Structures are given as structure tokens and as C-alpha cells.
Tab-separated table of C-alpha atoms in Angstrom:
chain	number	residue	atom	x	y	z
J	294	MET	CA	-34.844	-20.795	33.356
J	295	MET	CA	-34.370	-22.833	30.194
J	296	ASN	CA	-37.045	-22.342	27.518
J	297	ALA	CA	-38.277	-25.084	25.158
J	298	VAL	CA	-35.494	-24.520	22.599
J	299	MET	CA	-32.700	-27.187	22.852
J	300	PRO	CA	-29.725	-25.607	24.693
J	301	ASN	CA	-27.102	-26.327	21.986
J	302	TYR	CA	-26.714	-22.630	21.256
J	303	GLY	CA	-26.044	-21.782	24.855
J	304	ASN	CA	-28.065	-19.037	26.503
J	305	PRO	CA	-28.215	-15.962	24.225
J	306	THR	CA	-28.589	-12.777	26.190
J	307	VAL	CA	-29.746	-10.464	23.335
J	308	SER	CA	-32.849	-10.716	21.193
J	309	PHE	CA	-33.390	-8.583	18.129
J	310	GLU	CA	-36.714	-7.378	16.767
J	311	ARG	CA	-35.700	-5.508	13.609
J	312	GLY	CA	-32.815	-4.611	11.297
J	313	GLU	CA	-32.076	-1.710	9.052
J	314	GLY	CA	-29.046	-1.747	6.748
J	315	VAL	CA	-25.987	-2.543	8.858
J	316	TYR	CA	-27.787	-2.045	12.153
J	317	LEU	CA	-29.842	-4.340	14.397
J	318	PHE	CA	-32.234	-3.147	17.130
J	319	ASP	CA	-32.841	-5.309	20.189
J	320	THR	CA	-36.140	-5.694	22.055
J	321	GLU	CA	-35.024	-2.947	24.443
J	322	GLY	CA	-34.607	-0.541	21.548
J	323	ARG	CA	-30.788	-0.455	21.665
J	324	ARG	CA	-29.025	-0.202	18.329
J	325	TYR	CA	-26.034	-2.456	17.405
J	326	LEU	CA	-23.635	-2.204	14.485
J	327	ASP	CA	-23.822	-5.691	12.965
J	328	PHE	CA	-20.346	-6.909	12.098
J	329	ALA	CA	-21.525	-10.516	12.347
J	330	ALA	CA	-24.142	-10.377	9.597
J	331	GLY	CA	-25.660	-13.646	10.629
J	332	ILE	CA	-22.154	-15.207	10.326
J	333	ALA	CA	-21.407	-13.830	6.845
J	334	VAL	CA	-24.971	-14.336	5.592
J	335	ASN	CA	-26.615	-10.940	5.447
J	336	SER	CA	-24.327	-9.743	2.625
J	337	LEU	CA	-26.567	-6.712	1.848
J	338	GLY	CA	-27.434	-5.951	5.449
J	339	HIS	CA	-30.957	-6.023	6.847
J	340	SER	CA	-34.187	-5.268	4.949
J	341	HIS	CA	-32.396	-4.420	1.706
J	342	PRO	CA	-35.140	-3.017	-0.540
J	343	ALA	CA	-34.128	-5.140	-3.579
J	344	LEU	CA	-34.315	-8.403	-1.582
J	345	VAL	CA	-37.511	-7.362	0.198
J	346	SER	CA	-39.187	-6.514	-3.072
J	347	ALA	CA	-38.117	-9.765	-4.722
J	348	LEU	CA	-39.342	-11.923	-1.763
J	349	LYS	CA	-42.687	-10.093	-1.504
J	350	GLU	CA	-43.353	-10.260	-5.181
J	351	GLN	CA	-42.526	-14.015	-5.343
J	352	ALA	CA	-44.435	-14.786	-2.113
J	353	GLU	CA	-47.554	-13.298	-3.641
J	354	ARG	CA	-47.275	-15.553	-6.747
J	355	LEU	CA	-45.742	-18.947	-5.788
J	356	TRP	CA	-43.892	-20.274	-2.760
J	357	HIS	CA	-42.962	-23.878	-3.481
J	358	VAL	CA	-43.420	-26.689	-5.992
J	359	SER	CA	-40.299	-28.897	-5.277
J	360	ASN	CA	-38.036	-30.072	-8.014
J	361	LEU	CA	-40.705	-32.234	-9.499
J	362	TYR	CA	-41.215	-29.364	-11.915
J	363	ALA	CA	-38.998	-26.884	-13.705
J	364	ILE	CA	-38.332	-23.623	-11.792
J	365	PRO	CA	-37.423	-20.899	-14.292
J	366	ASP	CA	-35.620	-18.701	-11.772
J	367	GLN	CA	-33.566	-21.681	-10.666
J	368	VAL	CA	-32.433	-22.259	-14.288
J	369	ARG	CA	-31.679	-18.567	-14.591
J	370	MET	CA	-29.606	-18.456	-11.348
J	371	ALA	CA	-27.701	-21.575	-12.404
J	372	GLU	CA	-26.880	-20.140	-15.839
J	373	ARG	CA	-25.736	-16.886	-14.254
J	374	LEU	CA	-23.483	-18.661	-11.820
J	375	CYS	CA	-21.925	-20.760	-14.575
J	376	ALA	CA	-21.295	-17.665	-16.620
J	377	LEU	CA	-19.562	-16.029	-13.638
J	378	SER	CA	-17.426	-19.001	-12.609
J	379	PHE	CA	-15.522	-22.157	-13.699
J	380	ALA	CA	-18.728	-24.237	-13.408
J	381	ASP	CA	-20.992	-25.833	-16.026
J	382	GLY	CA	-23.700	-27.176	-13.692
J	383	VAL	CA	-25.276	-26.177	-10.357
J	384	PHE	CA	-27.324	-28.097	-7.745
J	385	PHE	CA	-29.251	-26.019	-5.202
J	386	CYS	CA	-29.857	-26.992	-1.584
J	387	ASN	CA	-30.609	-25.100	1.658
J	388	SER	CA	-27.398	-24.704	3.648
J	389	GLY	CA	-23.613	-24.929	3.687
J	390	THR	CA	-23.364	-28.351	5.201
J	391	GLU	CA	-25.868	-29.714	2.614
J	392	ALA	CA	-23.760	-28.141	-0.102
J	393	MET	CA	-20.625	-29.837	1.187
J	394	GLU	CA	-22.502	-33.142	1.421
J	395	GLY	CA	-23.494	-32.694	-2.203
J	396	ALA	CA	-19.946	-31.765	-3.207
J	397	ILE	CA	-18.475	-34.927	-1.610
J	398	LYS	CA	-21.188	-37.062	-3.202
J	399	ALA	CA	-20.509	-35.528	-6.557
J	400	ALA	CA	-16.758	-36.259	-6.257
J	401	ARG	CA	-17.407	-39.908	-5.351
J	402	ARG	CA	-20.068	-40.293	-8.061
J	403	PHE	CA	-17.750	-38.870	-10.674
J	404	HIS	CA	-15.150	-41.571	-10.098
J	405	ALA	CA	-17.738	-44.336	-9.848
J	406	LYS	CA	-19.343	-43.352	-13.153
J	407	ASN	CA	-15.852	-43.265	-14.724
J	408	GLY	CA	-14.951	-46.805	-13.770
J	409	HIS	CA	-13.311	-46.234	-10.388
J	410	PRO	CA	-15.913	-46.916	-7.600
J	411	GLU	CA	-12.927	-47.677	-5.297
J	412	LYS	CA	-12.175	-43.929	-5.205
J	413	TRP	CA	-14.427	-42.657	-2.494
J	414	ARG	CA	-12.153	-41.076	0.207
J	415	SER	CA	-11.366	-37.358	0.569
J	416	ILE	CA	-8.273	-35.686	1.919
J	417	THR	CA	-9.216	-32.793	4.179
J	418	LEU	CA	-7.133	-30.211	6.061
J	419	GLU	CA	-6.579	-29.658	9.809
J	420	GLY	CA	-8.399	-26.575	11.080
J	421	SER	CA	-11.134	-26.852	8.516
J	422	PHE	CA	-14.860	-26.667	9.195
J	423	HIS	CA	-17.329	-28.038	6.725
J	424	GLY	CA	-20.606	-28.206	8.598
J	425	ARG	CA	-22.498	-30.020	11.321
J	426	THR	CA	-23.861	-33.208	9.770
J	427	ILE	CA	-22.200	-36.407	10.865
J	428	ALA	CA	-20.324	-36.693	7.588
J	429	MET	CA	-19.188	-33.122	7.544
J	430	LEU	CA	-18.074	-33.226	11.209
J	431	SER	CA	-16.055	-36.322	10.174
J	432	ALA	CA	-14.489	-34.266	7.363
J	433	SER	CA	-13.163	-31.715	9.843
J	434	LYS	CA	-12.525	-34.089	12.752
J	435	ASN	CA	-12.591	-31.375	15.439
J	436	PRO	CA	-12.784	-33.301	18.707
J	437	LYS	CA	-14.871	-30.547	20.307
J	438	HIS	CA	-17.558	-30.822	17.616
J	439	LEU	CA	-17.521	-34.676	17.642
J	440	ASP	CA	-17.816	-35.030	21.385
J	441	GLY	CA	-20.724	-37.344	22.218
J	442	PHE	CA	-21.540	-38.337	18.659
J	443	GLY	CA	-19.633	-41.599	18.442
J	444	ASP	CA	-16.927	-42.530	15.926
J	445	PRO	CA	-16.591	-40.248	12.905
J	446	ALA	CA	-17.840	-41.441	9.559
J	447	ASP	CA	-15.218	-43.130	7.425
J	448	GLY	CA	-14.008	-41.647	4.186
J	449	PHE	CA	-11.912	-38.632	5.265
J	450	ASP	CA	-8.151	-38.509	5.791
J	451	ILE	CA	-7.028	-35.267	7.445
J	452	VAL	CA	-3.534	-33.740	6.928
J	453	PRO	CA	-1.729	-30.637	8.205
J	454	VAL	CA	-2.146	-27.379	6.228
J	455	HIS	CA	0.727	-26.154	4.013
J	456	ASN	CA	2.478	-29.534	4.079
J	457	MET	CA	2.499	-31.144	0.600
J	458	ASN	CA	4.610	-34.033	1.721
J	459	ALA	CA	1.941	-35.042	4.219
J	460	LEU	CA	-0.832	-34.602	1.646
J	461	ARG	CA	1.041	-36.666	-1.010
J	462	ASP	CA	1.649	-39.382	1.550
J	463	ALA	CA	-2.038	-39.540	2.283
J	464	ILE	CA	-2.996	-40.213	-1.320
J	465	THR	CA	-4.003	-43.830	-1.876
J	466	PRO	CA	-5.811	-45.729	-4.687
J	467	GLU	CA	-9.082	-45.032	-2.767
J	468	THR	CA	-8.581	-41.201	-2.797
J	469	ALA	CA	-11.209	-39.334	-4.809
J	470	ALA	CA	-10.729	-35.674	-3.844
J	471	ILE	CA	-8.783	-33.029	-2.052
J	472	VAL	CA	-11.026	-30.609	-0.005
J	473	ALA	CA	-10.002	-27.149	1.129
J	474	GLU	CA	-11.358	-23.775	2.236
J	475	PRO	CA	-9.331	-20.959	0.498
J	476	ILE	CA	-9.701	-19.147	3.850
J	477	GLN	CA	-10.416	-21.281	6.902
J	478	GLY	CA	-13.217	-19.273	8.552
J	479	GLU	CA	-14.333	-21.133	11.612
J	480	GLY	CA	-10.696	-22.335	12.092
J	481	GLY	CA	-9.519	-18.777	12.776
J	482	LEU	CA	-9.537	-16.797	9.534
J	483	ARG	CA	-6.537	-18.656	8.252
J	484	PRO	CA	-5.835	-17.910	4.554
J	485	LEU	CA	-4.299	-20.725	2.579
J	486	ALA	CA	-1.184	-19.523	0.644
J	487	GLU	CA	-1.677	-19.080	-3.030
J	488	ASP	CA	1.312	-21.384	-3.799
J	489	TYR	CA	-0.290	-24.053	-1.628
J	490	LEU	CA	-3.604	-23.814	-3.541
J	491	ARG	CA	-1.640	-24.141	-6.817
J	492	ASP	CA	0.180	-27.190	-5.377
J	493	LEU	CA	-3.187	-28.751	-4.370
J	494	ARG	CA	-4.418	-28.221	-7.978
J	495	ALA	CA	-1.200	-29.810	-9.368
J	496	ALA	CA	-1.486	-32.803	-7.051
J	497	ALA	CA	-5.125	-33.354	-7.938
J	498	ASP	CA	-4.214	-33.313	-11.626
J	499	GLU	CA	-1.189	-35.558	-11.171
J	500	PHE	CA	-3.108	-38.276	-9.336
J	501	GLY	CA	-6.424	-37.987	-11.109
J	502	LEU	CA	-8.274	-36.531	-8.091
J	503	LEU	CA	-10.896	-33.781	-7.891
J	504	LEU	CA	-10.217	-30.472	-6.198
J	505	VAL	CA	-13.144	-29.436	-4.007
J	506	PHE	CA	-13.326	-25.899	-2.600
J	507	ASP	CA	-15.544	-25.108	0.349
J	508	GLU	CA	-16.545	-21.475	-0.311
J	509	VAL	CA	-19.535	-21.513	2.000
J	510	GLN	CA	-18.236	-18.548	3.976
J	511	THR	CA	-15.804	-17.044	1.489
J	512	GLY	CA	-18.077	-17.014	-1.546
J	513	PHE	CA	-20.473	-14.403	-2.928
J	514	GLY	CA	-18.278	-11.296	-2.575
J	515	ARG	CA	-17.051	-11.771	0.998
J	516	THR	CA	-13.383	-11.355	0.027
J	517	GLY	CA	-13.857	-8.779	-2.716
J	518	LYS	CA	-14.101	-11.342	-5.534
J	519	LEU	CA	-17.273	-13.209	-6.240
J	520	PHE	CA	-15.379	-16.355	-5.103
J	521	ALA	CA	-12.181	-16.342	-2.965
J	522	HIS	CA	-10.296	-18.752	-5.153
J	523	GLU	CA	-10.320	-16.120	-7.933
J	524	TRP	CA	-7.566	-14.258	-6.069
J	525	SER	CA	-5.173	-17.248	-6.683
J	526	GLY	CA	-6.309	-18.124	-10.205
J	527	VAL	CA	-6.718	-21.741	-9.081
J	528	THR	CA	-10.080	-23.219	-10.093
J	529	PRO	CA	-11.655	-26.285	-8.467
J	530	ASP	CA	-13.638	-29.061	-10.042
J	531	VAL	CA	-16.381	-28.764	-7.460
J	532	MET	CA	-17.364	-25.922	-5.093
J	533	ALA	CA	-19.835	-25.651	-2.237
J	534	CYS	CA	-21.537	-22.259	-1.523
J	535	ALA	CA	-24.168	-20.951	0.834
J	536	LYS	CA	-24.238	-18.150	3.483
J	537	GLY	CA	-24.173	-14.966	1.310
J	538	ILE	CA	-25.784	-16.550	-1.747
J	539	ALA	CA	-29.289	-15.220	-0.954
J	540	GLY	CA	-28.512	-12.465	1.623
J	541	GLY	CA	-30.249	-14.195	4.528
J	542	PHE	CA	-32.790	-16.491	2.816
J	543	PRO	CA	-31.789	-20.169	3.293
J	544	CYS	CA	-29.968	-21.384	0.208
J	545	GLY	CA	-26.928	-23.318	-0.779
J	546	ALA	CA	-25.342	-24.523	-4.021
J	547	VAL	CA	-22.897	-27.017	-5.443
J	548	LEU	CA	-21.090	-25.816	-8.545
J	549	ALA	CA	-19.216	-28.310	-10.757
J	550	THR	CA	-17.501	-28.733	-14.058
J	551	ASP	CA	-19.402	-30.518	-16.867
J	552	ALA	CA	-17.449	-33.748	-16.270
J	553	VAL	CA	-18.575	-33.886	-12.650
J	554	ALA	CA	-22.045	-32.408	-13.051
J	555	SER	CA	-22.960	-34.940	-15.829
J	556	SER	CA	-22.254	-37.837	-13.367
J	557	MET	CA	-25.027	-36.688	-11.139
J	558	THR	CA	-27.736	-38.359	-13.146
J	559	ALA	CA	-31.455	-38.437	-12.380
J	560	GLY	CA	-32.186	-39.883	-8.977
J	561	SER	CA	-28.586	-39.677	-7.723
J	562	HIS	CA	-29.202	-36.769	-5.335
J	563	GLY	CA	-32.041	-34.383	-4.420
J	564	SER	CA	-33.580	-31.797	-2.093
J	565	THR	CA	-37.151	-31.059	-1.161
J	566	PHE	CA	-36.727	-27.359	-0.615
J	567	GLY	CA	-33.452	-26.618	-2.483
J	568	GLY	CA	-33.722	-23.961	-5.201
J	569	ASN	CA	-37.408	-23.294	-4.564
J	570	PRO	CA	-39.051	-20.123	-6.112
J	571	LEU	CA	-38.643	-18.032	-2.953
J	572	ALA	CA	-34.925	-18.813	-2.591
J	573	MET	CA	-34.235	-18.319	-6.246
J	574	ALA	CA	-36.095	-14.969	-6.424
J	575	VAL	CA	-34.011	-13.605	-3.552
J	576	ALA	CA	-30.713	-15.197	-4.777
J	577	ASN	CA	-31.123	-13.614	-8.184
J	578	ALA	CA	-31.878	-10.210	-6.657
J	579	ASN	CA	-28.872	-10.556	-4.407
J	580	LEU	CA	-26.623	-11.486	-7.336
J	581	ASP	CA	-27.878	-8.422	-9.224
J	582	VAL	CA	-26.418	-6.200	-6.509
J	583	LEU	CA	-23.210	-8.156	-5.952
J	584	THR	CA	-22.344	-7.998	-9.670
J	585	SER	CA	-23.222	-4.262	-10.131
J	586	ASP	CA	-20.468	-1.841	-11.052
J	587	GLU	CA	-17.762	-1.211	-8.437
J	588	PHE	CA	-19.609	-3.200	-5.719
J	589	LEU	CA	-16.820	-5.663	-5.135
J	590	ASP	CA	-14.143	-2.937	-5.445
J	591	ASN	CA	-15.856	-1.183	-2.564
J	592	VAL	CA	-15.668	-4.464	-0.531
J	593	VAL	CA	-11.870	-4.489	-1.076
J	594	HIS	CA	-11.516	-0.836	-0.103
J	595	ALA	CA	-13.662	-1.234	3.045
J	596	GLY	CA	-11.732	-4.327	4.125
J	597	ASP	CA	-8.421	-2.564	3.659
J	598	ALA	CA	-9.633	0.405	5.732
J	599	ILE	CA	-10.831	-1.803	8.568
J	600	ARG	CA	-7.639	-3.812	8.743
J	601	ALA	CA	-5.519	-0.657	8.683
J	602	GLY	CA	-7.586	0.779	11.525
J	603	LEU	CA	-7.360	-2.429	13.550
J	604	ARG	CA	-3.589	-2.595	13.087
J	605	ASP	CA	-3.369	0.981	14.515
J	606	ILE	CA	-5.432	-0.148	17.471
J	607	ALA	CA	-3.255	-3.286	17.842
J	608	GLY	CA	-0.214	-0.961	18.019
J	609	ARG	CA	-1.760	0.827	21.001
J	610	TYR	CA	-3.015	-2.410	22.594
J	611	PRO	CA	-0.454	-5.086	21.605
J	612	GLY	CA	-1.417	-7.040	24.742
J	613	ILE	CA	-4.919	-7.525	23.476
J	614	ILE	CA	-4.775	-7.693	19.672
J	615	ALA	CA	-1.782	-9.756	18.611
J	616	ASP	CA	-2.395	-9.769	14.864
J	617	VAL	CA	-4.937	-8.857	12.228
J	618	ARG	CA	-5.554	-11.055	9.170
J	619	GLY	CA	-8.101	-11.972	6.497
J	620	GLN	CA	-9.148	-10.648	3.089
J	621	GLY	CA	-11.907	-8.301	1.988
J	622	LEU	CA	-14.632	-8.133	4.624
J	623	MET	CA	-13.617	-11.423	6.185
J	624	ILE	CA	-11.372	-10.064	8.984
J	625	GLY	CA	-9.888	-11.739	11.980
J	626	MET	CA	-8.306	-10.223	15.115
J	627	VAL	CA	-5.969	-12.634	16.796
J	628	VAL	CA	-6.501	-12.025	20.533
J	629	ASP	CA	-3.453	-12.148	22.899
J	630	PRO	CA	-3.491	-15.296	25.095
J	631	ALA	CA	-3.980	-13.017	28.147
J	632	PHE	CA	-7.593	-12.602	27.054
J	633	THR	CA	-10.132	-14.719	25.196
J	634	ASN	CA	-11.826	-13.817	21.921
J	635	GLY	CA	-15.118	-14.098	23.793
J	636	GLU	CA	-14.020	-11.439	26.311
J	637	LEU	CA	-13.071	-9.023	23.529
J	638	GLY	CA	-16.305	-9.855	21.681
J	639	ASP	CA	-18.409	-9.213	24.802
J	640	ALA	CA	-16.622	-5.923	25.443
J	641	ALA	CA	-17.282	-4.893	21.841
J	642	ARG	CA	-20.954	-5.838	22.154
J	643	ASP	CA	-21.232	-3.653	25.257
J	644	GLU	CA	-19.944	-0.790	23.048
J	645	GLY	CA	-22.651	-1.612	20.463
J	646	LEU	CA	-20.632	-3.735	18.034
J	647	LEU	CA	-21.460	-7.309	17.175
J	648	THR	CA	-18.725	-9.778	16.151
J	649	VAL	CA	-18.200	-13.554	15.983
J	650	VAL	CA	-15.628	-15.760	17.637
J	651	ALA	CA	-13.509	-18.299	15.700
J	652	GLY	CA	-10.773	-20.845	16.387
J	653	GLU	CA	-7.181	-19.973	17.432
J	654	ASN	CA	-8.610	-17.272	19.767
J	655	VAL	CA	-9.619	-15.089	16.813
J	656	LEU	CA	-12.503	-12.618	16.833
J	657	ARG	CA	-14.112	-12.339	13.443
J	658	MET	CA	-15.541	-9.258	11.767
J	659	LEU	CA	-17.969	-10.192	8.930
J	660	PRO	CA	-19.908	-6.998	8.281
J	661	PRO	CA	-22.480	-6.609	5.531
J	662	LEU	CA	-20.811	-5.856	2.219
J	663	ILE	CA	-22.576	-2.538	1.985
J	664	ILE	CA	-20.612	-1.079	4.940
J	665	GLY	CA	-19.596	2.583	4.532
J	666	GLU	CA	-16.949	4.915	5.915
J	667	SER	CA	-18.953	6.206	8.813
J	668	GLU	CA	-19.867	2.693	10.019
J	669	ILE	CA	-16.213	1.588	9.698
J	670	ALA	CA	-15.146	4.504	11.882
J	671	GLU	CA	-17.943	3.593	14.398
J	672	ALA	CA	-16.735	-0.031	14.501
J	673	LEU	CA	-13.107	0.897	15.057
J	674	ASP	CA	-14.062	3.286	17.818
J	675	ALA	CA	-16.043	0.467	19.497
J	676	ILE	CA	-13.058	-1.980	19.276
J	677	GLU	CA	-10.775	0.692	20.691
J	678	LYS	CA	-13.075	1.312	23.592
J	679	ALA	CA	-13.400	-2.439	24.158
J	680	CYS	CA	-9.620	-2.796	24.245
J	681	ALA	CA	-9.440	0.052	26.774
J	682	VAL	CA	-11.989	-1.710	29.019
J	683	LEU	CA	-9.989	-4.966	28.941
J	684	ALA	CA	-6.730	-3.173	29.470
J	685	SER	CA	-8.221	-1.297	32.449
J	686	ALA	CA	-9.541	-4.474	33.993
J	687	ASP	CA	-6.181	-6.158	33.500
J	688	ASP	CA	-4.457	-3.275	35.357
J	689	ALA	CA	-6.872	-3.351	38.267
């Protein structure tokens, strides 16, 4: 029987009552290894003592004042992010889709304030996912996500990935920005080639456009760098972040160069809850851990170990895992067309491992960034057993 929650999330069959580190415990007391991490959100796992302490301390002092007043921890977090990135200014919001809305608005506003209000359109890439608002669904133009919501909002011109001729052909006098995810997460863990990212930067510079990166899923250590674009050396003018920024507390951010940030004058944009004291206390504590010595190096090593293990399993079950891809702890298994990613994910869950599906029949692994050797071995064992179950069913 349907409960009072709208059914847009389907009918979840598992309910969790507590989490400890990289594990979740359901209401029946069963333990699961969490390689979904709230879809790349719980970057430090569950109930991390530093985040719990920061949240409890802040909750006992001050929850919320809105941005009518200065919030010292918000200023501190913004200054830290600028020192760690290309950016000179930061706007805080509550989620990834809000961050992308803010990024698109900033790009349009930049051109308007610099004498070109006709520049308001954005070029986006096939296979991308930028969120669930009407505007961000329109930026991705996935027919499945748009079904039943009328015509997409105007202002987005979508082109194939890794095709610079198509992208250049799409540039018009109305184009304001090029928008890309360095690794397309929802689209199937598809990394964009470093040469392609450099070509996007060059095209943006040549035509006076802004380069906007969506690092909602790839940011905050997920790939082994604080931001995924650091691997290529290509820097954007604007970047949207969320998910891992506060380890599970709702928070998002738009980072921008001074030229773009200074165009967002008073009254041009806002958020009631964005950057409030609770979110900023947890985000600063989360950043303390992410930037500690060797933390991101361990993310790289853990990701390499998981991919190596998955490739060994794929060698034994080539009819189930066709390929393994991704970077850092953003890992995708391309499932053979004989099976669905959902079938492999369900079989893994039955073995005590939680994963997430993505496009192109890919099953995502997005574990907490604190994952250790024993948990990696446990996860690989669960995937191997899941593959054995599917192979056995296929033989029957």
C-alpha cells in the first residue's frame, strides 16, 4: 500500500535507522557496506565525529539568521574555497540544482553587466545531468526526465560530447556559456577527455564565452583532487558544487572568478537557507578533513585498488561486467546488455553492498572517501558473489 509520500522515488524496500563509518544498518538490524554514500554525499561516511561535533556545537548556539546578516563561518568557508581554487567569490545555496541555476544566472548576468544582454544561451552536452528544476532539466534535455512537464525552458543548445565541430557550429551571438561536467555522473560515469576540456576552454576564450563546470558530483575530493578539473589543468570561470561539500548536510555553492562574481550585485540573486550557520559549521569541518595530509592521496589509492579488483572480476565474468571506468572513488561498472545495472545492483545489495545505477547501463560505486583496505576487499567479494548469482541464473 502506498504511504503519504509522493511515489516519485518508486517504492524503496529498505529503510535504515543508523550509520557508522562506511556501514548502514537497516530496521531489521542487517548491516550494509555503503558504496552509494547518499549518491556521493556522505564523503566522510556516517556519524563522523568531526562533523557530529561541529553540528552539535553550532546547533546549541545558533541555527539560522538568513543572509540579512553577516555569517562569519560563511565568510570563512568562502575564503578557504577561493584560496583552494580558481575562484574569487562564492555564493552558497542548498543543493546541486540550485548551484547550477546560480551558475547559469551568473553567466547571463556577467554578459548583461558587460554590455551584452543578448548573450543568454548556454551550450550543454548530450548525456549531461544538471538537476531537477525545470531549467536544469532543460539544460540536459533527457526525454525521460522531461516526460510530462511540457516544453523545455529555452536558452540551452545541446551538442554531442567530444565533437568540437558541432560545438563551434552551435555558437551564436546569443551564446553566453559552455557548460560541462568533467565526468558525467548520472550519464554513466563518462569522463570527458582532457584534450576536449582544453578545447572547450580555448573555444570559450576565442568567442568571449564563459566556461561553466558542473562539479556537483565530482567536487570535494571525489576523484582524488579537491575538484575534478584539476586533473586536466583547465580552469572554469564558474563552477557549481554540492553533494560532498558538507558530508551530508544540505549545502551547495557557486564559485566564480572576480569578473563574474562582481556582476552579481546586491539583489540579483539570493537564498533563504543557503550558507546558514549550521551548514557552514559542518562544511568547514568537512573541509578540514578533506584537506588534511594525504587524505586525497588515499582516495586515489583506494580508487585504483577498487578498479583493479573490478577488472579482475570482469575478466572472470565478461558476460556481466563489460568495462570499468571512472576516477578516484567515482567508479562505474558497464553492465553487459544481457543484464541490467539494476539487476547487478539488486544482487549486490542482497550480498550486503549498496550501489547506485546510472545511464548507459552503468552501476556506480561512490563509497565514502574514508574507505579502507578491508572494506574494499569486502565490496569486491560482494560484487563477485553478485556476478556469480547472475551467471548462475543465466545458466538455469
